[in-house]
PDB file of C-alpha atoms in Angstrom:
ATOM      1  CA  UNK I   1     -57.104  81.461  15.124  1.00  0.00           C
ATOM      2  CA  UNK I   2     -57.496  79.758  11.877  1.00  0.00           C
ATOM      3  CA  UNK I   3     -56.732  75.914  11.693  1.00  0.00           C
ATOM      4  CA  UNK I   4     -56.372  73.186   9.479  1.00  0.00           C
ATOM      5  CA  UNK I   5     -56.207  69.330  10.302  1.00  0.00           C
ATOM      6  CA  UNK I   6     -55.345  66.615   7.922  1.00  0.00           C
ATOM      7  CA  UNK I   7     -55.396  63.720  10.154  1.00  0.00           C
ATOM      8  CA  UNK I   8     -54.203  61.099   7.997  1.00  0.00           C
ATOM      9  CA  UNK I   9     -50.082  61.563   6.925  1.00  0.00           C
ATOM     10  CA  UNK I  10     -49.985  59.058   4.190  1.00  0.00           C
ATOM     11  CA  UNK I  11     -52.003  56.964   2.464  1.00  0.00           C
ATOM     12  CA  UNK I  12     -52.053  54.188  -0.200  1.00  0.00           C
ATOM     13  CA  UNK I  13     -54.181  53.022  -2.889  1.00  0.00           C
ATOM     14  CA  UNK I  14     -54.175  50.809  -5.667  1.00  0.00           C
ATOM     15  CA  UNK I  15     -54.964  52.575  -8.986  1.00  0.00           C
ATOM     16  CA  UNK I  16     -58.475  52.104 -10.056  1.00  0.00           C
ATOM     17  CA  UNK I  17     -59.759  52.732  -6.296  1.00  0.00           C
ATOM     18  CA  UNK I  18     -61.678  55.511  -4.674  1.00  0.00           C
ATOM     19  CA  UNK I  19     -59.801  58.026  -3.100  1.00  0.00           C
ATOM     20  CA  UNK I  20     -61.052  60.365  -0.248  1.00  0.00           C
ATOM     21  CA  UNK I  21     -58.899  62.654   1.588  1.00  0.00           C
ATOM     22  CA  UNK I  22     -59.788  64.467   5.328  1.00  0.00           C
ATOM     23  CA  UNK I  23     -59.475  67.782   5.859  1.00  0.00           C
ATOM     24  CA  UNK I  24     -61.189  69.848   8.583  1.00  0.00           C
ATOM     25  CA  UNK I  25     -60.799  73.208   9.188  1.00  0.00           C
ATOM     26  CA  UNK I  26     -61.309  75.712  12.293  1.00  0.00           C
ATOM     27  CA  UNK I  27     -62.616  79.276  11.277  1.00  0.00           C
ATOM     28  CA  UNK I  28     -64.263  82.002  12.794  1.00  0.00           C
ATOM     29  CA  UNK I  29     -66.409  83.364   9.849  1.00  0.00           C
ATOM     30  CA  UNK I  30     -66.953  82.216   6.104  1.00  0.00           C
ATOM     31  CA  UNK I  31     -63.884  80.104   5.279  1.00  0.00           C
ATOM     32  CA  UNK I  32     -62.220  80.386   1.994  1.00  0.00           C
ATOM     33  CA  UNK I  33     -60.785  76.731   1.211  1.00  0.00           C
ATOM     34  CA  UNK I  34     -58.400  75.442  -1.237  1.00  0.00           C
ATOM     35  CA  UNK I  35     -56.605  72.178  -2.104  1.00  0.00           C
ATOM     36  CA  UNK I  36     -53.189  71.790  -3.889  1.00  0.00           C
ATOM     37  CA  UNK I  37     -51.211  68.714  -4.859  1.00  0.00           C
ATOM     38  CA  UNK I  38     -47.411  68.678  -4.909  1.00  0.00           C
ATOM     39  CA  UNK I  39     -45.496  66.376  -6.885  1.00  0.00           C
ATOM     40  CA  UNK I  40     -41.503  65.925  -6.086  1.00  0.00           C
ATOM     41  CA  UNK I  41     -39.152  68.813  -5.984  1.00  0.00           C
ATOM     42  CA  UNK I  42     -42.392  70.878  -7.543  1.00  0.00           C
ATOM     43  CA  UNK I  43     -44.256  74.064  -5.776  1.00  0.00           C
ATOM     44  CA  UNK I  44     -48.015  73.751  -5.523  1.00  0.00           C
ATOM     45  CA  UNK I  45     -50.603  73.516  -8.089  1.00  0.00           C
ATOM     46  CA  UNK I  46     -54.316  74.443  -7.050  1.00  0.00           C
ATOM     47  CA  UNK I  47     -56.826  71.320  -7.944  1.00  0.00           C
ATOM     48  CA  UNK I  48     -60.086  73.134  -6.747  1.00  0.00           C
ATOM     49  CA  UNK I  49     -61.474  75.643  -4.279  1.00  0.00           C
ATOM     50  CA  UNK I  50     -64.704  76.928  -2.768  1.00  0.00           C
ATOM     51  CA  UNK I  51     -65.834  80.162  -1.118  1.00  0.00           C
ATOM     52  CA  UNK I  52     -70.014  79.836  -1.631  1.00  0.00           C
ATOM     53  CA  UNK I  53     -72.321  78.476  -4.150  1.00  0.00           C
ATOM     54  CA  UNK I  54     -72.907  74.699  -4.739  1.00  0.00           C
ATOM     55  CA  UNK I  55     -70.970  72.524  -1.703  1.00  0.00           C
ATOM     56  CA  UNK I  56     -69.591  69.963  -4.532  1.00  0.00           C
ATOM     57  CA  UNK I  57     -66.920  71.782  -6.516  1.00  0.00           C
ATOM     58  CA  UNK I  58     -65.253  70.179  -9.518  1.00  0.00           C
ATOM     59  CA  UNK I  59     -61.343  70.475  -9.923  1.00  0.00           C
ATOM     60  CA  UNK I  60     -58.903  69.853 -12.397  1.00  0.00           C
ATOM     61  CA  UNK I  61     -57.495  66.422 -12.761  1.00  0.00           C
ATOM     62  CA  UNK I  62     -60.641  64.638 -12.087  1.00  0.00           C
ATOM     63  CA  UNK I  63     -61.177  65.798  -7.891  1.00  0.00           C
ATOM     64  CA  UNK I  64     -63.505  67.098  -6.834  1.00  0.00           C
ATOM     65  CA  UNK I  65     -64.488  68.146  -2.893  1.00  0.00           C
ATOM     66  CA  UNK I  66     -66.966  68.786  -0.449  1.00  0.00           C
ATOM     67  CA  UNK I  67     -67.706  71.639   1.783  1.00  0.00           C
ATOM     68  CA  UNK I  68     -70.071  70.015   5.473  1.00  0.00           C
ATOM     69  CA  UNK I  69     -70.494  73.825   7.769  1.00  0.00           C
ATOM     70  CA  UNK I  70     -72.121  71.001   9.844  1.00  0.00           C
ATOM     71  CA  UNK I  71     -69.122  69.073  10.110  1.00  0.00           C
ATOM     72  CA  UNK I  72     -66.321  71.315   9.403  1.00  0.00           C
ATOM     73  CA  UNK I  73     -64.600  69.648   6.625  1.00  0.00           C
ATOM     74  CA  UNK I  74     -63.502  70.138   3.002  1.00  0.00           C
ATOM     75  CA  UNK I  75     -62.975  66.277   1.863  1.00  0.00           C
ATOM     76  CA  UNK I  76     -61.073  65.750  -1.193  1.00  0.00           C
ATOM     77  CA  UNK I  77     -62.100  62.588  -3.560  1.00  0.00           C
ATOM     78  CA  UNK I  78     -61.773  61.147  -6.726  1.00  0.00           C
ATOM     79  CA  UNK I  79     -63.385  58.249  -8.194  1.00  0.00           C
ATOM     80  CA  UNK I  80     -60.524  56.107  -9.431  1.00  0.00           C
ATOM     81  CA  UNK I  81     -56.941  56.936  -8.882  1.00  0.00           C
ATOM     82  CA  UNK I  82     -54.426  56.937 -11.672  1.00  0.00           C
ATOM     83  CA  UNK I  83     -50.496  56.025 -10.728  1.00  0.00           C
ATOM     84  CA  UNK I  84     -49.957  59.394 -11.898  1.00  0.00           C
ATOM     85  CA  UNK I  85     -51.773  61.222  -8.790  1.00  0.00           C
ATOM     86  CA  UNK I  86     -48.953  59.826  -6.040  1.00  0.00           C
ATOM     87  CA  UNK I  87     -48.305  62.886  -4.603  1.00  0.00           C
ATOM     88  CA  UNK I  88     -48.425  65.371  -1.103  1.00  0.00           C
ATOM     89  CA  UNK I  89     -51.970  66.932  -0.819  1.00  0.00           C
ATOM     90  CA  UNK I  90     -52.443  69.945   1.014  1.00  0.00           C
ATOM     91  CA  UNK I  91     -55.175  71.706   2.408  1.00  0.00           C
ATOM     92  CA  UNK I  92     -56.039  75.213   2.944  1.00  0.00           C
ATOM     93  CA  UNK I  93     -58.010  77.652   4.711  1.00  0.00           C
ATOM     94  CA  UNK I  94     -58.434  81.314   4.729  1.00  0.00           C
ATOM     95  CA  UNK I  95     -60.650  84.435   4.502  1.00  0.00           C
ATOM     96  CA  UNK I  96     -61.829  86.348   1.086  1.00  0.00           C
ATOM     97  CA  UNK I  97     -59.368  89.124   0.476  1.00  0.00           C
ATOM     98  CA  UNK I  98     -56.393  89.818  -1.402  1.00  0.00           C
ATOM     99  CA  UNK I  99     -54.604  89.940   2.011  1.00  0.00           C
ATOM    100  CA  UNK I 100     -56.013  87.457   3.363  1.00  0.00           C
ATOM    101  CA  UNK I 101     -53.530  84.687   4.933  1.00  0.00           C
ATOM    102  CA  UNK I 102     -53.831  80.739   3.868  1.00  0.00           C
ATOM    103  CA  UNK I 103     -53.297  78.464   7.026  1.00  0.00           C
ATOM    104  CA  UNK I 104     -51.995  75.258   5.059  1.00  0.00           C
ATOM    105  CA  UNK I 105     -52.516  71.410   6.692  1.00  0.00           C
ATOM    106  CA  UNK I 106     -49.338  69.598   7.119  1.00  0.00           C
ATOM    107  CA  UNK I 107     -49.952  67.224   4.333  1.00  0.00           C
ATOM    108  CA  UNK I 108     -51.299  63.776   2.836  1.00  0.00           C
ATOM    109  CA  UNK I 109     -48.689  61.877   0.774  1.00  0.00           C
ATOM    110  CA  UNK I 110     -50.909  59.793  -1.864  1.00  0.00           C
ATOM    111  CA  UNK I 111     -48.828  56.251  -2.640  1.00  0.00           C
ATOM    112  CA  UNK I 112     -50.543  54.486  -5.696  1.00  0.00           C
ATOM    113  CA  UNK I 113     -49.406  50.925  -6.220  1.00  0.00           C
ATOM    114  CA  UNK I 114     -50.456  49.210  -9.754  1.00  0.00           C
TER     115      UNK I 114
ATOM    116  CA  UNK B   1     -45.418  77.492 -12.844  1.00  0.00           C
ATOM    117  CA  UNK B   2     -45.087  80.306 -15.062  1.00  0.00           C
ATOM    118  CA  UNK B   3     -45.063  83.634 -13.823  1.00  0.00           C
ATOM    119  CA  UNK B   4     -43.315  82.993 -10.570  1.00  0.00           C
ATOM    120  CA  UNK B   5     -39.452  82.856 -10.872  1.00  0.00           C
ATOM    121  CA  UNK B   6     -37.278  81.701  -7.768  1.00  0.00           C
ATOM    122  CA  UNK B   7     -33.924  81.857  -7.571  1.00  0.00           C
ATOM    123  CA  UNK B   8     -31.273  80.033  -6.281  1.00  0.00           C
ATOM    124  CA  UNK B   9     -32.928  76.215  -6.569  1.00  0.00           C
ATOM    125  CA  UNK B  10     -31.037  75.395  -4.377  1.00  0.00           C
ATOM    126  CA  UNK B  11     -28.222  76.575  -1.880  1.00  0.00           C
ATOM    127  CA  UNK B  12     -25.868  75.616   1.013  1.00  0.00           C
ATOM    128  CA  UNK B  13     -24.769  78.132   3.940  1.00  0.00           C
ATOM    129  CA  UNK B  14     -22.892  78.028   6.866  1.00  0.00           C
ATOM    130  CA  UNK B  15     -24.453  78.830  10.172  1.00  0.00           C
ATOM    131  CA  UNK B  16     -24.165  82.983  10.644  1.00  0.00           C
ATOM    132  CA  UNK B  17     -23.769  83.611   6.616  1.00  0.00           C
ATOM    133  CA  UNK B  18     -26.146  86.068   5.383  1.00  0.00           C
ATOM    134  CA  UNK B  19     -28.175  85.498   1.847  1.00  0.00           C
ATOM    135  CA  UNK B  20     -31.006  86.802  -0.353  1.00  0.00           C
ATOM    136  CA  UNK B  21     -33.387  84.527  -1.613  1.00  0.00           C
ATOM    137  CA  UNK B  22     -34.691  86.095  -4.896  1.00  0.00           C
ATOM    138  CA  UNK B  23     -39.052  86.012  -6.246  1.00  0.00           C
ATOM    139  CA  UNK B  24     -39.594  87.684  -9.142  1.00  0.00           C
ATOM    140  CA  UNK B  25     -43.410  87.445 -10.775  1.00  0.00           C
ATOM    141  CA  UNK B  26     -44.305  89.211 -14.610  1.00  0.00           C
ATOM    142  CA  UNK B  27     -48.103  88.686 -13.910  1.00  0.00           C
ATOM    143  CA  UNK B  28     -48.777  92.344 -12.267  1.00  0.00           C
ATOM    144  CA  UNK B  29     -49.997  90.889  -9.042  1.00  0.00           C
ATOM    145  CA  UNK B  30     -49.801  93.078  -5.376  1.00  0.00           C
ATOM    146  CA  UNK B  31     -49.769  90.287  -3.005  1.00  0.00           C
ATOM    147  CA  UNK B  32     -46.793  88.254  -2.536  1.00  0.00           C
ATOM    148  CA  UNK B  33     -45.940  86.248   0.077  1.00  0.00           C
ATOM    149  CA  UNK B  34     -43.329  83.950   1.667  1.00  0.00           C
ATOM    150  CA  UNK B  35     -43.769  80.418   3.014  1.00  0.00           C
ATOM    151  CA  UNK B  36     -41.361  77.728   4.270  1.00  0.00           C
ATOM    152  CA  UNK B  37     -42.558  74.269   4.321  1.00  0.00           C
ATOM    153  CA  UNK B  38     -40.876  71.772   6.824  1.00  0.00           C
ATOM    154  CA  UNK B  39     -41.570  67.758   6.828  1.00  0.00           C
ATOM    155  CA  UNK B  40     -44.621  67.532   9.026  1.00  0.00           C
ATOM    156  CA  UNK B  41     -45.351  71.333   9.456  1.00  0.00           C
ATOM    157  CA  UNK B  42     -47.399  72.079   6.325  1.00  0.00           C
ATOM    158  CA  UNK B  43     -46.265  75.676   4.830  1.00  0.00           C
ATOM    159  CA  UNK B  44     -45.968  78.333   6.819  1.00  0.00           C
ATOM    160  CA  UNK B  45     -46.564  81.727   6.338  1.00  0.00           C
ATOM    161  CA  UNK B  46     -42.805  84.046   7.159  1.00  0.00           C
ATOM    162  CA  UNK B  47     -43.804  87.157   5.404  1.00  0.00           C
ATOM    163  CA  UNK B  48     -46.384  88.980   2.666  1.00  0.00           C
ATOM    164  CA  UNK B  49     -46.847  92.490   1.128  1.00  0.00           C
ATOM    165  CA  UNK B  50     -49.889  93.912  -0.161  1.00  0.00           C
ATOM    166  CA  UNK B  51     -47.897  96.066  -2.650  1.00  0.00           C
ATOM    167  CA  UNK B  52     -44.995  97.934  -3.359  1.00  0.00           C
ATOM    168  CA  UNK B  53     -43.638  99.503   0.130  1.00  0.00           C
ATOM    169  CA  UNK B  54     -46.477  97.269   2.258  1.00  0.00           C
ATOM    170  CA  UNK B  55     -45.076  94.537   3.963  1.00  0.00           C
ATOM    171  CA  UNK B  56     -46.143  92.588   7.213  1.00  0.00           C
ATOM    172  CA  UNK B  57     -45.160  89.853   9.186  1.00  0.00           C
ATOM    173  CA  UNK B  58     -46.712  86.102   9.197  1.00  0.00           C
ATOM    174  CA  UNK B  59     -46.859  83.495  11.536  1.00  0.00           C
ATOM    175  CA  UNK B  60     -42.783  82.593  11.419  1.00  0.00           C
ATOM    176  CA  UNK B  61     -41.413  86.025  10.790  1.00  0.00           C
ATOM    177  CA  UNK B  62     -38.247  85.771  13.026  1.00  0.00           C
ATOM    178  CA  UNK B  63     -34.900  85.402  11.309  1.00  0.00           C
ATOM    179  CA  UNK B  64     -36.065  87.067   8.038  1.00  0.00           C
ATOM    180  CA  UNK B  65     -36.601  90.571   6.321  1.00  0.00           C
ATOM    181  CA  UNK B  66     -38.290  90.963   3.761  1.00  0.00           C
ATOM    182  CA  UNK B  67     -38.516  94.792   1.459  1.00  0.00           C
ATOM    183  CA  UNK B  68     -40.861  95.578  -1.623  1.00  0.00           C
ATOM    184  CA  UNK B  69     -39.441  98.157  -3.940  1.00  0.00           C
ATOM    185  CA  UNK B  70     -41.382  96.739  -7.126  1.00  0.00           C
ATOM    186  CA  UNK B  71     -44.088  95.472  -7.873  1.00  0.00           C
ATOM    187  CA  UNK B  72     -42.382  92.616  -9.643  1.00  0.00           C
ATOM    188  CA  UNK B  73     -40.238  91.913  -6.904  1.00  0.00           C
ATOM    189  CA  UNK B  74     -39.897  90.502  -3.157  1.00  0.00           C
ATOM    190  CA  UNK B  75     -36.724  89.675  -2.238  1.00  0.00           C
ATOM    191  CA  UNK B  76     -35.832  87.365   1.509  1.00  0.00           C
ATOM    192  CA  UNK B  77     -33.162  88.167   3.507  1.00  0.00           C
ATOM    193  CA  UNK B  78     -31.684  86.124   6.274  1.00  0.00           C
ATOM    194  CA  UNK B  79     -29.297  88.253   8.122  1.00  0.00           C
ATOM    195  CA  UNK B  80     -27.409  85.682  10.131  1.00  0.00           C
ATOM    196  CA  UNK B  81     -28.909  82.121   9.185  1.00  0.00           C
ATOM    197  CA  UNK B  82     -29.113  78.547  11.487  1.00  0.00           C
ATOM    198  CA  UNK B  83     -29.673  74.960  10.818  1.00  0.00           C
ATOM    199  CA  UNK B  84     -33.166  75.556  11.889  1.00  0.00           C
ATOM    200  CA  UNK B  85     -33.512  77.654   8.737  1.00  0.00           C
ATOM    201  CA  UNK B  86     -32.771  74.487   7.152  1.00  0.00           C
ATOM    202  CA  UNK B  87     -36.006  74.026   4.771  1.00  0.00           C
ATOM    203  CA  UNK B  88     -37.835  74.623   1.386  1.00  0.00           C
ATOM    204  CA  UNK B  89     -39.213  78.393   0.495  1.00  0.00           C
ATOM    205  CA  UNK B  90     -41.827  79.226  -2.033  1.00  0.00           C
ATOM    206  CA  UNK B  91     -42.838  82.734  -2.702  1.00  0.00           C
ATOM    207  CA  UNK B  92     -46.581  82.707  -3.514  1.00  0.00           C
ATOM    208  CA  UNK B  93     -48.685  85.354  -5.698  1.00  0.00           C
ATOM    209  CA  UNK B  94     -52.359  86.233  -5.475  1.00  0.00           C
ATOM    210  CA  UNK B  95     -53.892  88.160  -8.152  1.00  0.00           C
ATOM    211  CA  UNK B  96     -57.145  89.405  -6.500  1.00  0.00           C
ATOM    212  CA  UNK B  97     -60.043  88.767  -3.478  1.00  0.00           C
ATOM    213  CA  UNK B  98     -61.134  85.398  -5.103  1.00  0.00           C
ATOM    214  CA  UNK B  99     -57.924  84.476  -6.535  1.00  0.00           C
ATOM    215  CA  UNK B 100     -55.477  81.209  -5.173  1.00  0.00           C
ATOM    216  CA  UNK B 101     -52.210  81.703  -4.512  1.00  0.00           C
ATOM    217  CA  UNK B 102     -49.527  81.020  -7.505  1.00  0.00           C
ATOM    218  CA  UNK B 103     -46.513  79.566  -6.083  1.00  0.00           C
ATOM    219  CA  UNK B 104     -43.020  79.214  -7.764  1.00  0.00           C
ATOM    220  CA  UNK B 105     -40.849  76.133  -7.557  1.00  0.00           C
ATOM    221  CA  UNK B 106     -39.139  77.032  -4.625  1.00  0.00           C
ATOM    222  CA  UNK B 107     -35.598  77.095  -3.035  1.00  0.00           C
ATOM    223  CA  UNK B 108     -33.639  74.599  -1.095  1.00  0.00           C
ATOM    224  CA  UNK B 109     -31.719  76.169   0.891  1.00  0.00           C
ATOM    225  CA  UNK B 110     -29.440  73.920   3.714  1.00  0.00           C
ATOM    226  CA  UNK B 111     -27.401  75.645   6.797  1.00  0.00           C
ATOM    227  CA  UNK B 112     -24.622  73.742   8.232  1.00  0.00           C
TER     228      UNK B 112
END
């Protein structure tokens, strides 16, 4: 079965820093992997995803992510955090498919202190 | 998040009242889907459908039905509902193979 682990729950920052977010991910074949970001009381917005091609993809708001087979993981980072980006992260996993299902992590909440 | 409508925002039962939760989507799409998300769980996946008159079950399907007359929309039913019910429900959209899912704003729904 399909898995995702986001191992750290919350996590704070100070605006200006790095940011990298864990994910790993247990799949049996080619995994299909997505991020989204929640903000408060909001449904989920897509930053980036990756199926094949280059292992760095670029996403919107300035992430971007990296794709390890070796290591099993689908880190999320950005370079320097803005206040705005406090949010929940999530990460998912699935196959290619229309009907394919998304297994979602449970979640990194992003505090940014100024 | 245009193209995904959910309604009610938000709503209060009591335990053993029965309501729809409503997903309407203008953007043509035949997978739709249902996910609860609950503090610490992630989202999880209660029901999808492929297309109109396809549905199937997901990894928390009990307590739920779900029908798919349209194409447009994919109504939830809970029957009889409990506190453990208690949680937030998006409806999500996918639009094709390589597509993400689309999710509305979700619904709020509380059983006392």
């Amino acid at each position: 079965a399909q898995s995702v682990t986001q191992p750290d729950i919350h996590i704070t920052v100070s605006e200006g820093a790095s940011l990298e977010l864990r994910c790993n991910y247990s799949y049996g074949a080619t995994p299909y992997l997505f991020w989204y970001v929640q903000s408060p009381g909001q449904g989920l917005q897509l930053l980036l995803k990756y199926f094949s091609g280059d292992t760095l993809v670029q996403g919107i708001k300035g992430f971007e992510a990296e794709f390890k087979r070796s290591q099993s993981s689908f880190n999320l980072r950005k370079p320097s955090v803005h206040w705005s980006d406090a949010a929940e992260y999530f990460c998912a996993v699935g196959a290619w498919g229309t009907a394919s299902k998304l297994t979602f992590g449970t979640g990194t909440r992003l505090q940014v202190t100024l | 998040n245009a193209g995904v409508t959910q309604t009610p925002k938000f709503q209060v039962l009591k335990t053993g009242q029965s309501m729809t939760l409503q997903c309407a989507q203008d953007m043509n799409h035949e997978y739709m889907s249902w996910y609860r998300q609950d503090p610490g769980m992630g989202l999880r996946l209660i029901h999808y459908s492929v297309g109109a008159g396809i549905t199937d079950q997901g990894e928390v399907p009990n307590g739920y039905n779900v029908s798919r007359s349209t194409t447009e929309d994919f109504p939830l039913r809970l029957l009889s509902a409990a506190p453990s019910q208690t949680s937030v429900y998006f409806c999500a959209i996918r639009g094709g193979p390589d597509s993400p899912l689309h999710f509305g704003n979700g619904t709020r729904l509380t059983v006392t």
